[in-house]
Coordinates of C-alpha atoms and ligand atoms in Angstrom, one line a residue:
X145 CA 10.0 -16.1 -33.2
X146 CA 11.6 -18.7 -30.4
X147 CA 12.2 -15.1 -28.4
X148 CA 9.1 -13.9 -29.1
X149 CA 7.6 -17.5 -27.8
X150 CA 9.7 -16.8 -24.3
X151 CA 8.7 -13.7 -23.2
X152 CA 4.8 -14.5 -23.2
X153 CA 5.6 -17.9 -21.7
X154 CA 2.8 -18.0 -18.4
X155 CA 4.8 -18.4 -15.2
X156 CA 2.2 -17.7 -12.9
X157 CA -1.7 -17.8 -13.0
X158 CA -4.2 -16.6 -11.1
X159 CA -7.5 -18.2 -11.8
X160 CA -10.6 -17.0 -9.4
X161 CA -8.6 -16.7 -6.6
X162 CA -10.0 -15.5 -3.3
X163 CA -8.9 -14.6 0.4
X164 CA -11.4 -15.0 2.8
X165 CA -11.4 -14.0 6.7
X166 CA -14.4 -14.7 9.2
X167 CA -16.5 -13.6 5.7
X168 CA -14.8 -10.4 4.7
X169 CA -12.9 -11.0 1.2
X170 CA -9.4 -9.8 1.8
X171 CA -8.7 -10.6 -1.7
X172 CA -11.9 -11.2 -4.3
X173 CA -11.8 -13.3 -7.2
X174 CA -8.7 -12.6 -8.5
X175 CA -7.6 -13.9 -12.0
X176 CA -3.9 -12.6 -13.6
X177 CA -1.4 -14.4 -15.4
X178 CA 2.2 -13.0 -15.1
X179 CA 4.5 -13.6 -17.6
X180 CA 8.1 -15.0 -17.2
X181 CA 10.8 -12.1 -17.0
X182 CA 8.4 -10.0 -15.6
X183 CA 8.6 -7.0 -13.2
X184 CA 4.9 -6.8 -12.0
X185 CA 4.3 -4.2 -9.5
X186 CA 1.3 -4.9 -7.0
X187 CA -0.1 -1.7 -5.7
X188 CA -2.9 -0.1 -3.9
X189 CA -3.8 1.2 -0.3
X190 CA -3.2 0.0 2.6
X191 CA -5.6 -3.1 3.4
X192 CA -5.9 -3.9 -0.5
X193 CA -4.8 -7.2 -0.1
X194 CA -1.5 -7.0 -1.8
X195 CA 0.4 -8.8 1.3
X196 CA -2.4 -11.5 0.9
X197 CA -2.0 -11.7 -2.3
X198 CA 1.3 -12.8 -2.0
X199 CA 1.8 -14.6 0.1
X200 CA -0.6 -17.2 -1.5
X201 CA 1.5 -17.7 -4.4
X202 CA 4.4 -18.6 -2.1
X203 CA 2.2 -21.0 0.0
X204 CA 2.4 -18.7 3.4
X205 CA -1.4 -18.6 3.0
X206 CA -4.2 -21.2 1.3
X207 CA -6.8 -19.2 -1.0
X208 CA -10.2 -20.1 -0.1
X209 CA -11.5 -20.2 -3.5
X210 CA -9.9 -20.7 -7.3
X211 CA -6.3 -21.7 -8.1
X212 CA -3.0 -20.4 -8.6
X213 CA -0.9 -21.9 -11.3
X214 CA 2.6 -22.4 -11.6
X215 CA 4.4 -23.2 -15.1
X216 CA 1.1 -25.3 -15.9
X217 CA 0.6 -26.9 -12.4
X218 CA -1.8 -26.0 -9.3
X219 CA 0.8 -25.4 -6.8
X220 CA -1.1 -27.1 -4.2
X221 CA -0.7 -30.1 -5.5
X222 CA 3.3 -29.6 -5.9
X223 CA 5.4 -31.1 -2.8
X224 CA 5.9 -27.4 -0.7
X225 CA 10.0 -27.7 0.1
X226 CA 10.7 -28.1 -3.9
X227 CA 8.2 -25.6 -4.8
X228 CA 10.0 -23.1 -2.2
X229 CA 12.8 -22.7 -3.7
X230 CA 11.8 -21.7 -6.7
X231 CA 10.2 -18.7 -4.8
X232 CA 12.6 -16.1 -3.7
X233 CA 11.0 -13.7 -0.9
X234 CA 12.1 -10.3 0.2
X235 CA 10.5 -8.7 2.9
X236 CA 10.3 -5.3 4.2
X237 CA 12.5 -5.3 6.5
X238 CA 15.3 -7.7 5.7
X239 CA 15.0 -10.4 8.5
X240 CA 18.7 -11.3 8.5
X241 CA 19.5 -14.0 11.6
X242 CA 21.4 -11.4 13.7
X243 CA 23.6 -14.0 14.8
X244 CA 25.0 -14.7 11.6
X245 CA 27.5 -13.2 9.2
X246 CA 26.2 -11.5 6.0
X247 CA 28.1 -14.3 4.2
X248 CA 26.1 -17.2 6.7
X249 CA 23.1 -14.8 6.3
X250 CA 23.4 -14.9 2.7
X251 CA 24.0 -19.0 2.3
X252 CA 20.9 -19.8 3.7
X253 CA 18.6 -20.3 0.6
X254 CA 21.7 -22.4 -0.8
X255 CA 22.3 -24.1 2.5
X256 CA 18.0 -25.3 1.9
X257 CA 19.6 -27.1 -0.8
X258 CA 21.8 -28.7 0.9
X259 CA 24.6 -26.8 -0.1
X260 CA 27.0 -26.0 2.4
X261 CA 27.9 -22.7 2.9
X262 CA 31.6 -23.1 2.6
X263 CA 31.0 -24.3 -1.0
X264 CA 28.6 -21.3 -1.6
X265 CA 31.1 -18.9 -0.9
X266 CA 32.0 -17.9 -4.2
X267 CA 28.4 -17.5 -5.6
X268 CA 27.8 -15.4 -2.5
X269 CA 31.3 -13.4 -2.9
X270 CA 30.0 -12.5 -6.7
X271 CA 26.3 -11.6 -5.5
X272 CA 27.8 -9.3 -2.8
X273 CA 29.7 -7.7 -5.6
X274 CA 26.8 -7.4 -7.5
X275 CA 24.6 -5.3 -4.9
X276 CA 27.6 -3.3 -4.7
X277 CA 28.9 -5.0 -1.6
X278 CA 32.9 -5.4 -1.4
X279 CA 33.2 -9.1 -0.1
X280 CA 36.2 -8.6 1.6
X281 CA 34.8 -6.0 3.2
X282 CA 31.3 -7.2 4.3
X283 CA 31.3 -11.4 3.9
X284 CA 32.3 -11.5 7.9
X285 CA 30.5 -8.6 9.0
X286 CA 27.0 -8.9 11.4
X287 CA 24.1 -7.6 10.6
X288 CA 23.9 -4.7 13.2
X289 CA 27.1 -3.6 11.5
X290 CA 25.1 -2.6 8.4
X291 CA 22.9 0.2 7.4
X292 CA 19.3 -0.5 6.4
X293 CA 20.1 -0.3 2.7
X294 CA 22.7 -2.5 3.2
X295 CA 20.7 -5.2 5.0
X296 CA 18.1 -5.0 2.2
X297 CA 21.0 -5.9 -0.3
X298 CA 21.7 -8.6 1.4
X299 CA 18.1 -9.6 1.7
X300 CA 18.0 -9.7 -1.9
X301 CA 21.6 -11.7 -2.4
X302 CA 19.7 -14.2 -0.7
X303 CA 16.7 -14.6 -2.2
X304 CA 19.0 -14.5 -5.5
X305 CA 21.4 -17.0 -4.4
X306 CA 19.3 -20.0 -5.0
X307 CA 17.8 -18.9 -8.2
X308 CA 14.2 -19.1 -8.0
X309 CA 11.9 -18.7 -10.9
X310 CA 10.3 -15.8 -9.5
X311 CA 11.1 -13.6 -6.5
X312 CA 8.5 -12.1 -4.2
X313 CA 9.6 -8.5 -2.9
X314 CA 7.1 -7.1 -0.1
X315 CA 7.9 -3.6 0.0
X316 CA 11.0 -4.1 0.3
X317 CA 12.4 -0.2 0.3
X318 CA 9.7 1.6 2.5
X319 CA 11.9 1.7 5.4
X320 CA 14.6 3.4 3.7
X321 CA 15.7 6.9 3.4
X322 CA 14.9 8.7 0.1
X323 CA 18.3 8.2 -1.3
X324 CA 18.9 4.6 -0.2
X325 CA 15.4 3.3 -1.5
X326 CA 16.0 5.3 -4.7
X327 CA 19.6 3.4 -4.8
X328 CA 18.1 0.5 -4.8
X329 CA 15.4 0.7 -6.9
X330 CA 18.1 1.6 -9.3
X331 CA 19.6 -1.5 -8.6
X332 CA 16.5 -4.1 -9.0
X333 CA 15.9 -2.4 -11.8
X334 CA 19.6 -3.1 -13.4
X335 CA 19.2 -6.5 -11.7
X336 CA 16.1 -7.4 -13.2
X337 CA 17.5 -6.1 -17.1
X338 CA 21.0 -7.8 -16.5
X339 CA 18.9 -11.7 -15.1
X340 CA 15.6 -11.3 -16.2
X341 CA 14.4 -13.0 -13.2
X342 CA 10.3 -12.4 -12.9
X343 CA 9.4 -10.2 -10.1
X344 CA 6.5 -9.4 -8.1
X345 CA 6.8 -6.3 -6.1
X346 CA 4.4 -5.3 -3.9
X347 CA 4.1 -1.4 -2.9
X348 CA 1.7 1.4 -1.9
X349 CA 4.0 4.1 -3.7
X350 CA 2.7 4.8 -6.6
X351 CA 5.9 6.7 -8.3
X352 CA 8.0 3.5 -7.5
X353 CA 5.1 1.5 -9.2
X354 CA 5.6 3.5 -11.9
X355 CA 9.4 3.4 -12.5
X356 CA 10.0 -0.3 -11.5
X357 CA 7.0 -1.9 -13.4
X358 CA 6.6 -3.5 -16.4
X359 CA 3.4 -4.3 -15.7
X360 CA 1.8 -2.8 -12.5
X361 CA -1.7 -4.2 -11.3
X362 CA -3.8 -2.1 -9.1
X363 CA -5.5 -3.7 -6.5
X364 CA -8.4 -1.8 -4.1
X365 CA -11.0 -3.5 -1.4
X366 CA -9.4 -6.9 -2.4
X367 CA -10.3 -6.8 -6.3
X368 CA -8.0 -6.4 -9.1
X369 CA -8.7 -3.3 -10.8
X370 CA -6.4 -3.1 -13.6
X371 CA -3.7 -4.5 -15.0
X372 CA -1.5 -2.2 -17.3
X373 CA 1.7 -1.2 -18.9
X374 CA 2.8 1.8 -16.2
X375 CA 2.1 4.3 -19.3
X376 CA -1.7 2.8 -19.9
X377 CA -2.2 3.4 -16.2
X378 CA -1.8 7.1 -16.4
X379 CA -3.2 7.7 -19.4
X380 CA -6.3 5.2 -19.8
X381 CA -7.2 4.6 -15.8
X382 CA -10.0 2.6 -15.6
X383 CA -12.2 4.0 -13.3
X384 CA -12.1 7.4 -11.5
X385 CA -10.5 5.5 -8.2
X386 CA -8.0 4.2 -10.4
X387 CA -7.5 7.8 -11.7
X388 CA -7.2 9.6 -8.3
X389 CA -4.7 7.1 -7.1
X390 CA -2.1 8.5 -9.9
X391 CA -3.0 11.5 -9.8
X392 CA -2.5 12.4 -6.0
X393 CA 1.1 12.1 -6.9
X394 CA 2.9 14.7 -4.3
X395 CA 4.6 17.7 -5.5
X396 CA 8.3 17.0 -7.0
X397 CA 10.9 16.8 -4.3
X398 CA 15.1 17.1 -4.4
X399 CA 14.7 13.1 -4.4
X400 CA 13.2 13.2 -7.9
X401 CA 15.6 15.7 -9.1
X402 CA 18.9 13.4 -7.9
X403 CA 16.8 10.2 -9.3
X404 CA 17.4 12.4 -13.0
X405 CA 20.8 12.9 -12.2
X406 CA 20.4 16.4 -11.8
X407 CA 23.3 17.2 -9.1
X408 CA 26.9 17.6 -8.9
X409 CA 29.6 15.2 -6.3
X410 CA 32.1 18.2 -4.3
X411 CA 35.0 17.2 -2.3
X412 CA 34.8 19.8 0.3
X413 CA 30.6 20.7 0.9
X414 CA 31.7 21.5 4.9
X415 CA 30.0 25.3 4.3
X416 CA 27.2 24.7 2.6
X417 CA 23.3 24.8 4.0
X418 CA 22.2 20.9 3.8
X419 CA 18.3 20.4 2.2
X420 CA 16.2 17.4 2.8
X421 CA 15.8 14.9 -0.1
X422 CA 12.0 15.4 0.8
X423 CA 11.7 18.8 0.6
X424 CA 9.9 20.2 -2.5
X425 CA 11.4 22.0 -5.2
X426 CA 9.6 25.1 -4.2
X427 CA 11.4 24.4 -0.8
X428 CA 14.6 24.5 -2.6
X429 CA 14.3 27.7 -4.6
X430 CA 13.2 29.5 -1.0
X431 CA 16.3 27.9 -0.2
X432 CA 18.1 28.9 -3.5
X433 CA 17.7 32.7 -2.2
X434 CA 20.2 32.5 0.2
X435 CA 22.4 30.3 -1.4
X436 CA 23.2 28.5 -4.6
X437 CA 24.2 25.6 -3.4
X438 CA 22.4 23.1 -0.9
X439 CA 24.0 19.7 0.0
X440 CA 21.7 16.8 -0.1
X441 CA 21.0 15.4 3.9
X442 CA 22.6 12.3 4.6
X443 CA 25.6 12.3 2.5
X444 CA 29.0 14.5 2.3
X445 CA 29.1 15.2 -1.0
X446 CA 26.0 15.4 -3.3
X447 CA 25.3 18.7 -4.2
X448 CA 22.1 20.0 -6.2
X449 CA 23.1 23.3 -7.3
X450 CA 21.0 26.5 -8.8
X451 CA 22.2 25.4 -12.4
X452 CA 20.8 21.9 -11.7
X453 CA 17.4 23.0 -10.5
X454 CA 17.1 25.3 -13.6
X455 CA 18.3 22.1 -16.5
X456 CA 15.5 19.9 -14.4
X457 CA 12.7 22.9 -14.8
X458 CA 13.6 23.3 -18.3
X459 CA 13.0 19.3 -19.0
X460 CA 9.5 19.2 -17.4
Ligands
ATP692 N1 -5.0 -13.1 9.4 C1 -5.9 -12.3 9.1 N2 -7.2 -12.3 9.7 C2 -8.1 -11.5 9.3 N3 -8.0 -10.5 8.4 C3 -6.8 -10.4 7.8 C4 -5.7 -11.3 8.1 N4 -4.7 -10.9 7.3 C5 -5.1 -9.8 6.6 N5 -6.4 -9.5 6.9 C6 -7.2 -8.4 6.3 O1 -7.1 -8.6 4.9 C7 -7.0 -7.3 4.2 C8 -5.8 -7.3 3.3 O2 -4.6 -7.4 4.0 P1 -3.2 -7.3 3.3 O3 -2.2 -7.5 4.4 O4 -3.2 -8.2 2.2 O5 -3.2 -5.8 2.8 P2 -2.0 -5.0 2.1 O6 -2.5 -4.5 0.8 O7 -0.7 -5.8 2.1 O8 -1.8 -3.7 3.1 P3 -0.5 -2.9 3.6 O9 -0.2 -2.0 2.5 O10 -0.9 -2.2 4.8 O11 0.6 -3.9 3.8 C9 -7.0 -6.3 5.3 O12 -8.2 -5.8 5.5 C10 -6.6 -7.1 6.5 O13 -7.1 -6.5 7.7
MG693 MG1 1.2 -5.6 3.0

């Protein structure tokens, strides 16, 4: 019962909340309540008002009407440095000092605390391990001396370092390649099982609201059109809008094929054709046709082979 109690314990409230610029309601009268341990996924168009959204319940921006509630308090009225870091924020691009090392980069939401950096090392070393980043290998390093993926890693060992209640992730992955953003929604998604830190996650991709969410809420215009389990969204959409938005869903691509696990690692791959992780699987059987096995762009040695394609059609 205690456990039960836990996971519907109200971490965050929305109650009438709106967003208003020079009159136009960037968000409208938004009311939500996200549990703790949740992964909530915010999506909708571009212009919805997910950004807005928010960035309200981390204080970047004042609503204009209602409240927003956090753990039973009105967070305007809590003292803003304290309340801070208790919200983690990831941003798109990861917005690492480029004068600092990963490790320094890292520190900083630990350093707010007053914790020197020095004495964060070895939370920091652990986190880095965590992402899949080898300490010894990339504590020192600069930012420039990472790949975009790897920057976003240590965007979010940062925003985990200090432990907030909640972190804030605004689409964090849309600047990756296929395979790195599908990495690492692989590893928020372990993350989130292994600390069941809440999440809100902001994107406009509708398969990654899908996979990552617990709950997804679908914002359009500014209003908050439903809020669902990812498998009520599909099958009971609320309105035809809500419907189309699932349903434009692009044709299955090599990405979504690797994301099942439905490819083989070679050593040597130096004479095979190479095929785009966005190409569509009817792009890869044109390309079956001249041979039966196409190395995935961007790697050495990840190989989706004739075989695989056929085990993936036979699952759909
Ligand atoms: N400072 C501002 N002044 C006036 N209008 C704004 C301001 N910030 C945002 N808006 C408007 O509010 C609406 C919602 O913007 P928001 O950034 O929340 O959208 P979004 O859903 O995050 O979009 P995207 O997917 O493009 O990031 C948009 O119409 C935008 O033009
Ligand atoms: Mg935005």
């Amino acid at each position: 019962m205690e456990h039960e109690a836990a996971q519907t314990q109200p971490l965050i409230q929305f109650d009438h909340v709106s967003k208003i610029y020079d009159q136009e309601k960037a968000v409208q009268n938004v009311s939500l309540t996200i549990q703790k341990g949740e992964f909530f996924v915010l999506v909708g168009a571009s212009g919805s008002g997910k950004t807005t959204t928010l960035k309200m319940i981390n204080r970047l921006l004042t609503p204009s009407q209602g409240r927003i509630i956090f753990q039973g308090r009105d967070i305007a009225a809590l003292p803003l440095k304290p309340y801070r870091h208790h919200v983690g924020y990831v941003l798109q691009t990861s917005a690492l000092f480029p004068n600092m090392s990963v490790l320094e980069n890292a520190a900083v939401t630990l350093n707010a605390q007053g914790i020197k950096t020095k004495a964060a090392r070895p939370k920091i070393e652990q986190l880095l391990s965590e992402v899949g980043l080898d300490p010894n290998k990339y504590a020192q390093r600069m930012p420039h001396e990472l790949s975009g993926g790897e920057q976003q890693r240590v965007g979010i060992v940062r925003a985990l370092a200090a432990e907030p209640e909640v972190i804030l992730m605004d689409e964090p992955f849309s600047a990756l390649d296929p395979i790195s953003r599908q990495q690492l929604q692989q590893l928020v998604a372990k993350l989130h099982e292994k600390l069941r830190t809440t999440i809100i996650f902001v994107t406009h991709d509708m398969d990654e609201a899908l996979q990552l969410g617990t709950r997804i809420g679908v914002m359009q215009h500014g209003l908050l059109e439903q809020v669902d389990t990812p498998t009520d969204i599909v099958l009971h959409p609320k309105n035809a809008q809500v419907a189309a938005m699932f349903k434009t869903q692009q044709a299955p691509t090599v990405s979504d094929l690797i994301a099942l696990g439905f490819y083989q690692l070679k050593d040597d791959t130096s004479n095979l054709p190479t095929i785009k992780p966005e190409s569509t699987l009817a792009e890869l059987a044109q390309a079956f046709l001249n041979q039966s096995e196409q190395l995935v762009q961007g790697n050495d040695h990840m190989v989706v082979t004739q075989h695989d394609y056929l085990r993936y059609m036979a699952q759909q």
